[in-house]
Coordinates of C-alpha atoms and ligand atoms in Angstrom, one line a residue:
M1 CA 20.7 -14.5 -12.0
S2 CA 21.5 -12.1 -14.8
N3 CA 23.9 -9.3 -14.1
P4 CA 23.2 -7.6 -10.7
L5 CA 21.5 -4.2 -11.2
A6 CA 22.1 -1.0 -9.3
I7 CA 18.7 0.4 -8.6
A8 CA 17.7 3.9 -7.5
M9 CA 14.4 3.7 -5.8
L10 CA 12.7 7.0 -4.9
S11 CA 10.3 7.3 -2.0
I12 CA 10.6 11.0 -1.5
H13 CA 7.5 12.0 0.5
S14 CA 7.3 9.1 2.8
S15 CA 10.1 7.1 4.4
P16 CA 9.9 3.3 4.2
I17 CA 10.8 3.2 7.9
G18 CA 8.1 5.6 9.0
I19 CA 5.4 4.6 11.5
L20 CA 2.9 2.5 9.6
G21 CA -0.8 3.4 9.8
T22 CA -0.1 7.1 10.4
R23 CA -1.0 9.9 7.9
N24 CA 1.8 9.4 5.3
N25 CA 2.9 5.8 6.0
G26 CA 1.1 2.7 4.9
G27 CA 1.2 0.2 2.1
M28 CA 3.7 2.1 0.0
S29 CA 6.3 1.9 2.8
V30 CA 5.7 -1.8 3.3
Y31 CA 5.9 -2.3 -0.5
V32 CA 9.1 -0.3 -1.1
R33 CA 10.9 -1.9 1.8
A34 CA 9.9 -5.5 0.9
L35 CA 10.6 -5.1 -2.8
A36 CA 14.0 -3.7 -2.0
R37 CA 14.8 -6.4 0.5
E38 CA 14.0 -9.2 -1.9
M39 CA 16.0 -7.5 -4.7
G40 CA 18.9 -7.1 -2.3
R41 CA 18.6 -10.7 -1.3
A42 CA 18.8 -11.7 -5.0
G43 CA 22.1 -9.8 -5.3
H44 CA 21.0 -6.5 -6.7
R45 CA 22.0 -3.2 -5.1
V46 CA 19.2 -0.9 -4.1
D47 CA 19.5 2.7 -2.8
I48 CA 16.2 4.1 -1.6
F49 CA 16.1 7.9 -1.5
T50 CA 13.8 9.8 0.8
R51 CA 13.6 13.3 2.3
A52 CA 14.9 14.0 5.8
R53 CA 12.5 15.7 8.1
H54 CA 13.1 19.4 8.6
G55 CA 16.3 20.0 10.5
R56 CA 17.6 16.4 10.4
K57 CA 21.0 15.6 8.9
P58 CA 21.4 13.6 5.8
A59 CA 22.1 10.0 6.6
V60 CA 22.8 6.6 5.0
T61 CA 21.2 3.7 6.8
R62 CA 21.7 0.0 5.9
L63 CA 18.2 -1.6 5.9
S64 CA 19.1 -5.1 4.7
A65 CA 21.6 -6.9 2.5
N66 CA 22.6 -4.6 -0.4
V67 CA 19.8 -2.1 0.5
C68 CA 20.5 1.4 1.9
L69 CA 18.1 4.2 2.8
I70 CA 19.5 7.6 1.9
T71 CA 17.8 10.5 3.6
L72 CA 18.5 13.9 2.0
T73 CA 18.0 17.5 3.0
I74 CA 17.4 20.2 0.4
G75 CA 17.9 23.3 2.5
A76 CA 14.3 24.5 2.3
P77 CA 13.7 27.3 4.8
T78 CA 10.7 25.9 6.6
P79 CA 9.3 22.4 7.2
L80 CA 7.7 21.1 4.0
E81 CA 4.2 19.8 3.8
K82 CA 3.6 16.9 1.4
G83 CA 1.4 19.2 -0.7
D84 CA 4.4 21.5 -1.3
L85 CA 7.0 19.0 -2.2
Y86 CA 6.4 19.0 -5.9
R87 CA 7.9 22.5 -6.0
Y88 CA 11.2 21.1 -4.9
A89 CA 11.6 18.3 -7.4
D90 CA 14.6 19.9 -9.0
D91 CA 16.3 20.4 -5.6
Y92 CA 15.7 16.7 -4.7
A93 CA 17.1 15.6 -8.0
T94 CA 20.2 17.8 -7.5
A95 CA 20.6 16.4 -4.0
I96 CA 20.5 12.8 -5.3
E97 CA 22.9 13.7 -8.0
A98 CA 25.3 15.2 -5.5
F99 CA 25.1 12.0 -3.4
K100 CA 25.7 9.9 -6.4
A101 CA 28.8 11.9 -7.3
D102 CA 30.2 11.8 -3.8
A103 CA 29.6 8.1 -3.4
R104 CA 30.9 7.5 -7.0
S105 CA 27.7 5.4 -7.6
R106 CA 26.0 4.6 -10.8
Y107 CA 22.5 3.3 -11.4
D108 CA 21.0 1.2 -14.1
V109 CA 17.4 2.1 -13.5
I110 CA 15.2 4.5 -11.6
H111 CA 12.0 3.3 -9.9
S112 CA 9.8 6.1 -8.5
H113 CA 7.0 5.6 -6.0
Y114 CA 4.1 8.1 -6.0
W115 CA 3.8 11.1 -8.3
I116 CA 6.1 13.3 -6.3
S117 CA 9.0 10.9 -6.6
G118 CA 8.0 10.5 -10.2
L119 CA 8.7 14.2 -10.9
V120 CA 12.2 13.7 -9.4
G121 CA 12.8 10.4 -11.1
R122 CA 11.9 12.0 -14.5
I123 CA 14.5 14.7 -14.1
L124 CA 17.2 12.1 -13.1
A125 CA 16.3 9.8 -16.0
K126 CA 16.9 12.7 -18.4
R127 CA 20.2 13.6 -16.8
W128 CA 21.5 10.1 -16.5
H129 CA 20.0 8.6 -19.6
R130 CA 18.5 5.8 -17.6
P131 CA 15.1 4.2 -17.8
H132 CA 12.4 5.5 -15.4
L133 CA 9.6 3.3 -14.1
I134 CA 6.8 4.4 -11.8
T135 CA 4.4 2.9 -9.3
F136 CA 1.7 5.5 -8.4
H137 CA 0.3 3.7 -5.3
T138 CA -2.8 6.0 -5.6
L139 CA -4.2 7.9 -8.5
A140 CA -5.6 11.4 -8.2
A141 CA -8.5 10.8 -10.7
L142 CA -9.7 7.8 -8.7
K143 CA -9.4 9.4 -5.4
T144 CA -11.3 12.5 -6.5
N145 CA -13.9 10.3 -8.2
T146 CA -14.9 8.7 -4.9
G147 CA -16.1 12.1 -3.6
T148 CA -14.5 11.5 -0.2
G149 CA -12.1 14.0 1.3
S150 CA -10.8 17.0 -0.6
P151 CA -10.3 16.6 -4.3
S152 CA -6.7 16.2 -5.5
P153 CA -5.2 19.4 -7.0
A154 CA -5.3 19.7 -10.8
R155 CA -1.5 19.9 -10.9
R156 CA -1.3 16.4 -9.5
L157 CA -3.7 15.0 -12.1
R158 CA -1.6 16.7 -14.9
A159 CA 1.7 15.5 -13.4
E160 CA 0.3 11.9 -13.3
G161 CA -0.8 12.2 -16.9
E162 CA 2.6 13.4 -18.0
L163 CA 4.4 10.7 -16.1
I164 CA 2.3 8.1 -17.7
R165 CA 3.1 9.4 -21.1
N166 CA 6.8 9.8 -20.4
S167 CA 7.9 6.9 -18.2
D168 CA 9.4 3.8 -19.7
A169 CA 7.0 1.6 -17.7
I170 CA 4.1 2.0 -15.3
L171 CA 4.0 -0.7 -12.6
A172 CA 0.4 -1.4 -11.4
P173 CA -0.3 -3.9 -8.6
C174 CA -3.5 -5.5 -9.8
Q175 CA -5.9 -5.8 -12.7
T176 CA -8.3 -3.3 -11.1
E177 CA -5.6 -0.6 -11.2
I178 CA -4.5 -1.5 -14.7
D179 CA -8.2 -0.9 -15.8
N180 CA -8.1 2.4 -13.9
L181 CA -4.9 3.5 -15.6
T182 CA -6.3 2.8 -19.1
R183 CA -9.8 4.1 -18.4
F184 CA -9.0 7.3 -16.6
Y185 CA -5.6 8.2 -18.0
A186 CA -5.5 6.4 -21.4
A187 CA -2.3 4.7 -20.3
P188 CA -0.7 2.7 -23.1
P189 CA -1.3 -1.0 -22.3
D190 CA 2.1 -2.0 -23.7
R191 CA 3.9 0.0 -21.0
I192 CA 1.9 -1.3 -18.0
W193 CA 3.4 -4.1 -16.0
Q194 CA 1.6 -5.9 -13.2
V195 CA 3.7 -6.1 -10.1
P196 CA 1.6 -7.2 -7.2
G197 CA 1.9 -6.5 -3.5
G198 CA 2.7 -9.4 -1.2
V199 CA 2.5 -10.7 2.3
D200 CA 5.1 -12.2 4.6
L201 CA 3.4 -15.6 4.7
D202 CA 5.5 -17.0 7.5
H203 CA 4.4 -14.2 9.7
F204 CA 0.8 -13.7 8.6
Q205 CA -0.7 -17.2 9.2
P206 CA -3.8 -18.7 10.8
R207 CA -3.4 -19.0 14.6
S208 CA -5.6 -19.5 17.6
R209 CA -8.3 -16.9 18.2
K210 CA -8.5 -17.6 21.9
V211 CA -4.8 -17.1 22.4
A212 CA -4.8 -13.9 20.4
C213 CA -7.8 -12.5 22.3
R214 CA -6.1 -13.3 25.6
Q215 CA -2.9 -11.7 24.5
L216 CA -4.7 -8.5 23.4
G217 CA -7.1 -8.4 26.3
F218 CA -10.2 -9.0 24.2
A219 CA -13.1 -11.3 25.3
P220 CA -13.2 -14.4 23.2
R221 CA -17.0 -14.5 23.4
D222 CA -17.2 -11.1 21.8
F223 CA -17.8 -11.1 18.0
I224 CA -15.0 -8.8 16.7
L225 CA -15.0 -6.8 13.5
L226 CA -11.6 -5.5 12.6
C227 CA -10.3 -2.9 10.2
V228 CA -6.6 -1.9 9.8
G229 CA -5.3 1.2 8.1
R230 CA -4.7 4.9 8.0
L231 CA -7.8 6.7 9.3
A232 CA -9.1 8.6 6.3
P233 CA -12.5 9.2 4.6
L234 CA -11.2 7.2 1.6
K235 CA -10.8 4.2 3.8
G236 CA -14.5 4.1 4.6
Q237 CA -14.2 3.6 8.4
A238 CA -17.4 5.6 8.8
R239 CA -19.3 3.0 6.7
I240 CA -18.1 0.3 9.1
I241 CA -19.3 2.2 12.1
E242 CA -22.7 2.5 10.4
T243 CA -22.6 -1.2 9.6
L244 CA -22.0 -2.0 13.3
A245 CA -25.0 0.1 14.2
R246 CA -27.2 -1.8 11.7
L247 CA -26.2 -5.1 13.2
G248 CA -28.2 -4.2 16.3
D249 CA -27.8 -3.3 19.9
D250 CA -25.6 -6.2 21.0
E251 CA -23.0 -5.6 23.7
H252 CA -20.9 -8.6 22.4
L253 CA -20.5 -7.1 18.9
K254 CA -17.3 -5.0 18.8
L255 CA -15.4 -3.0 16.2
I256 CA -11.6 -2.6 16.5
L257 CA -10.1 0.1 14.3
V258 CA -6.3 -0.2 14.1
G259 CA -4.3 2.8 12.7
G260 CA -4.2 6.6 12.8
D261 CA -2.2 9.1 14.7
G262 CA -3.9 8.6 18.1
P263 CA -6.4 10.7 20.1
E264 CA -5.2 14.0 18.5
D265 CA -6.0 12.6 15.0
V266 CA -8.8 14.8 13.6
E267 CA -10.2 11.8 11.6
Q268 CA -10.3 9.7 14.8
Q269 CA -12.3 12.4 16.6
H270 CA -14.6 12.7 13.6
L271 CA -15.2 8.9 13.6
Q272 CA -15.8 9.0 17.4
Q273 CA -18.5 11.5 16.8
I274 CA -20.1 9.3 14.1
A275 CA -20.0 6.4 16.5
A276 CA -21.6 8.5 19.3
Q277 CA -24.4 9.6 17.0
A278 CA -25.0 6.0 15.9
G279 CA -25.2 4.9 19.6
V280 CA -22.2 2.5 19.3
A281 CA -19.4 4.6 20.8
A282 CA -18.9 2.1 23.6
R283 CA -18.3 -0.7 21.2
V284 CA -15.8 0.9 18.9
V285 CA -12.1 0.7 20.0
F286 CA -9.4 2.9 18.5
T287 CA -6.0 1.4 19.0
G288 CA -3.9 3.9 17.1
S289 CA -1.1 2.6 14.9
I290 CA 0.2 -0.9 15.8
P291 CA 3.6 -2.2 14.7
H292 CA 3.4 -4.4 11.6
R293 CA 5.0 -7.4 13.4
E294 CA 2.2 -7.3 16.0
L295 CA -0.7 -7.3 13.6
P296 CA -1.1 -11.1 13.1
A297 CA -2.5 -11.3 16.6
Y298 CA -5.2 -8.6 15.7
Y299 CA -6.2 -10.5 12.6
A300 CA -6.4 -13.7 14.6
A301 CA -8.6 -12.1 17.2
A302 CA -11.1 -10.9 14.6
N303 CA -14.1 -12.9 13.6
V304 CA -14.5 -10.8 10.4
Y305 CA -12.1 -8.4 8.7
V306 CA -14.0 -5.5 7.1
Q307 CA -12.7 -3.4 4.3
A308 CA -15.0 -0.6 3.3
S309 CA -12.6 1.6 1.3
H310 CA -14.0 3.7 -1.5
Y311 CA -10.7 3.1 -3.5
E312 CA -7.6 1.0 -3.1
S313 CA -4.8 0.8 -5.5
F314 CA -4.1 -2.7 -4.2
G315 CA -5.0 -3.0 -0.5
L316 CA -2.3 -5.0 1.5
V317 CA -4.4 -5.3 4.6
G318 CA -7.2 -7.4 3.0
L319 CA -4.6 -9.8 1.8
E320 CA -2.9 -9.9 5.2
A321 CA -6.3 -10.8 6.8
L322 CA -6.8 -13.6 4.3
A323 CA -3.3 -14.9 4.9
C324 CA -4.3 -15.1 8.6
G325 CA -7.2 -17.2 7.6
R326 CA -9.9 -14.6 8.5
S327 CA -13.2 -14.1 6.7
V328 CA -13.2 -10.8 4.9
V329 CA -16.2 -8.6 3.9
T330 CA -15.1 -6.0 1.3
S331 CA -16.2 -3.2 -1.0
P332 CA -15.3 -3.7 -4.6
V333 CA -11.8 -2.3 -4.6
G334 CA -8.2 -3.3 -5.4
I335 CA -7.0 -6.8 -5.3
L336 CA -9.9 -8.1 -3.2
A337 CA -12.3 -7.2 -6.1
T338 CA -10.2 -9.4 -8.4
L339 CA -9.9 -12.2 -5.9
A340 CA -13.6 -12.3 -5.3
E341 CA -14.2 -12.8 -9.0
R342 CA -12.0 -15.9 -9.0
G343 CA -13.8 -17.3 -6.0
Q344 CA -11.3 -16.7 -3.2
P345 CA -12.4 -18.7 -0.1
G346 CA -13.2 -16.5 2.9
L347 CA -14.1 -13.5 0.8
I348 CA -17.5 -11.8 0.5
L349 CA -17.8 -9.0 -2.0
T350 CA -20.4 -6.4 -1.4
D351 CA -21.2 -2.9 -2.8
G352 CA -19.7 -1.4 0.4
S353 CA -23.0 0.0 1.7
P354 CA -23.6 -0.6 5.4
G355 CA -26.7 -2.6 4.6
A356 CA -24.9 -5.1 2.3
M357 CA -21.9 -5.3 4.6
A358 CA -24.2 -5.9 7.7
D359 CA -25.9 -8.8 5.8
A360 CA -22.6 -10.3 4.8
I361 CA -21.3 -10.1 8.4
A362 CA -24.5 -11.6 9.7
A363 CA -24.0 -14.6 7.4
V364 CA -20.6 -15.3 8.9
R365 CA -21.9 -14.8 12.4
D366 CA -24.8 -17.2 12.0
G367 CA -22.6 -19.8 10.4
T368 CA -24.2 -19.6 6.9
K369 CA -20.8 -18.8 5.5
V370 CA -17.9 -20.7 6.9
W371 CA -14.4 -21.5 5.4
P372 CA -11.5 -23.4 7.0
P373 CA -8.7 -20.8 7.8
E374 CA -6.1 -23.0 6.1
A375 CA -8.0 -23.0 2.9
I376 CA -8.3 -19.2 3.0
H377 CA -4.5 -18.9 3.7
T378 CA -3.5 -21.3 1.0
A379 CA -5.4 -19.5 -1.7
V380 CA -3.3 -16.3 -1.3
R381 CA 0.1 -18.0 -1.0
E382 CA 1.1 -16.8 -4.4
F383 CA 1.2 -13.2 -3.1
N384 CA 4.7 -13.3 -1.7
W385 CA 7.4 -10.7 -1.9
P386 CA 10.0 -12.7 -3.7
Q387 CA 7.5 -13.2 -6.5
A388 CA 6.6 -9.5 -6.5
A389 CA 10.3 -8.5 -6.7
A390 CA 10.9 -11.0 -9.6
S391 CA 8.0 -9.3 -11.5
A392 CA 9.5 -5.8 -10.9
L393 CA 12.9 -7.0 -12.1
E394 CA 11.5 -8.3 -15.3
A395 CA 10.0 -4.9 -15.9
Y396 CA 13.4 -3.3 -15.2
A397 CA 15.2 -5.7 -17.6
Q398 CA 12.7 -4.9 -20.3
A399 CA 13.2 -1.2 -19.8
I400 CA 17.0 -1.5 -19.7
H401 CA 17.6 -4.0 -22.5
G402 CA 14.4 -3.8 -24.4
N403 CA 14.0 -7.6 -24.0
P404 CA 10.9 -9.0 -25.5
A405 CA 8.2 -9.2 -22.9
T406 CA 8.0 -12.5 -21.3
G407 CA 4.8 -11.7 -19.5
P408 CA 5.6 -12.5 -15.9
K409 CA 3.0 -14.7 -14.2
S410 CA 0.2 -12.7 -12.7
P411 CA -1.4 -13.7 -9.4
C412 CA -4.7 -12.9 -11.1
G413 CA -4.1 -15.7 -13.5
A414 CA -3.6 -13.6 -16.7
A415 CA -0.4 -12.6 -18.3
T416 CA 0.9 -9.7 -16.3
H417 CA 2.4 -7.5 -18.9
T418 CA -0.6 -6.4 -20.8
A419 CA 1.4 -6.3 -24.0
A420 CA 1.4 -10.0 -23.9
L421 CA -2.3 -10.2 -23.7
Ligands
UDP501 N1 -0.2 -1.1 9.0 C1 0.5 -1.4 10.1 N2 0.1 -0.8 11.3 C2 -1.0 0.0 11.4 C3 -1.7 0.2 10.2 C4 -1.3 -0.3 9.0 O1 1.5 -2.1 10.1 O2 -1.3 0.4 12.5 C5 0.3 -1.7 7.7 C6 -0.7 -2.8 7.2 O3 -0.3 -4.0 7.8 C7 -0.4 -2.8 5.7 C8 -0.1 -1.3 5.4 O4 0.2 -0.7 6.6 O5 0.7 -3.6 5.4 C9 -1.3 -0.6 4.8 O6 -1.3 -0.9 3.4 P1 -2.6 -0.9 2.5 O7 -2.2 -1.2 1.1 O8 -3.7 -1.7 3.1 O9 -3.1 0.7 2.6 P2 -2.4 2.0 2.1 O10 -1.8 2.6 3.3 O11 -1.5 1.7 1.0 O12 -3.6 2.9 1.7

């Protein structure tokens, strides 16, 4: 290994140890934690900075070898909503600076996650004269473009544009997102690095469907559709409910929706209404959020994993379902769109409309489309966290030393660093 780095990772709005599948915790938390863990394992030191919930004390928690989570308070008078955090970027930067001085730390590089962290990272990069890299996780222009949910505020769009112009590197998880960055933000290709998401392949593996159904209390003779993720219009769960209705009045056809904040979740209530109107309420199960370690059983119990998102920056869940050897029917988003182009076994790409998804699911159900689970799993083995961390470290090295781009290998088969294309 080259010299160990000291890395300041910023995940200000969302803690990497928050409850996954709830409003502010999903793929970004999994990604930050896994990337840091692998970097720590490789001998680098990673401090992840996040905000403390209102009234909580600042704390330093060891997450794994060489990785600490530092929760900071900034003395705001009231609990802060995510939408207001941008106002406090200076305060968070000052709090991080005070921590650094107290701990007599130094950092070689700053890696921000999401635009709010980016604002803080940008301030620190100027003060410390260190390179600043950013992963957006979602882009306002793309989110707004889908027409789902409320449009992102103009200030976010502006901030993302400025961060793209001023950061030393932009890390994007897949080719679809690289295309989005260049098309919607005119991002300079020579500063975009592809750093994919990953899956814990030892944990997410094919396993017996019967055993999984028994474990979870599902009937093995039921044909189960599964979708995992935060409940949000952008995630397209409504389209899956409509798909279920199109597949006919069959009591053995069920839809399990994993994720969300439970019965009080406004989006869950909205989806329940849609299911009632479509006449399928009795066949849609809302589990609420499920711990990440327990998810392989859910993927195993499913006959088809359905992703109907209107936009994904990457989409870890689809990859997890494939790693578990399940057939996946998807809309054309994120990494699954790219994988479909290269002929990934187990994957059926649709336009995301209920009609097209219903046809694809019917083809799996009637045996027209069948793949061996092991073949599905094997084809996504390259998406592992050590590889993802290695790609990020190459981008850091380039930003710190100005090394010539070596173009880390991309899981999509092309050179990752678009400068090398
Ligand atoms: N997740 C989880 N439990 C849940 C819902 C989601 O562990 O109840 C995890 C899921 O396994 C995946 C992540 O949260 O690793 C969601 O990531 P994805 O990229 O699919 O969506 P995002 O949240 O980034 O939009």
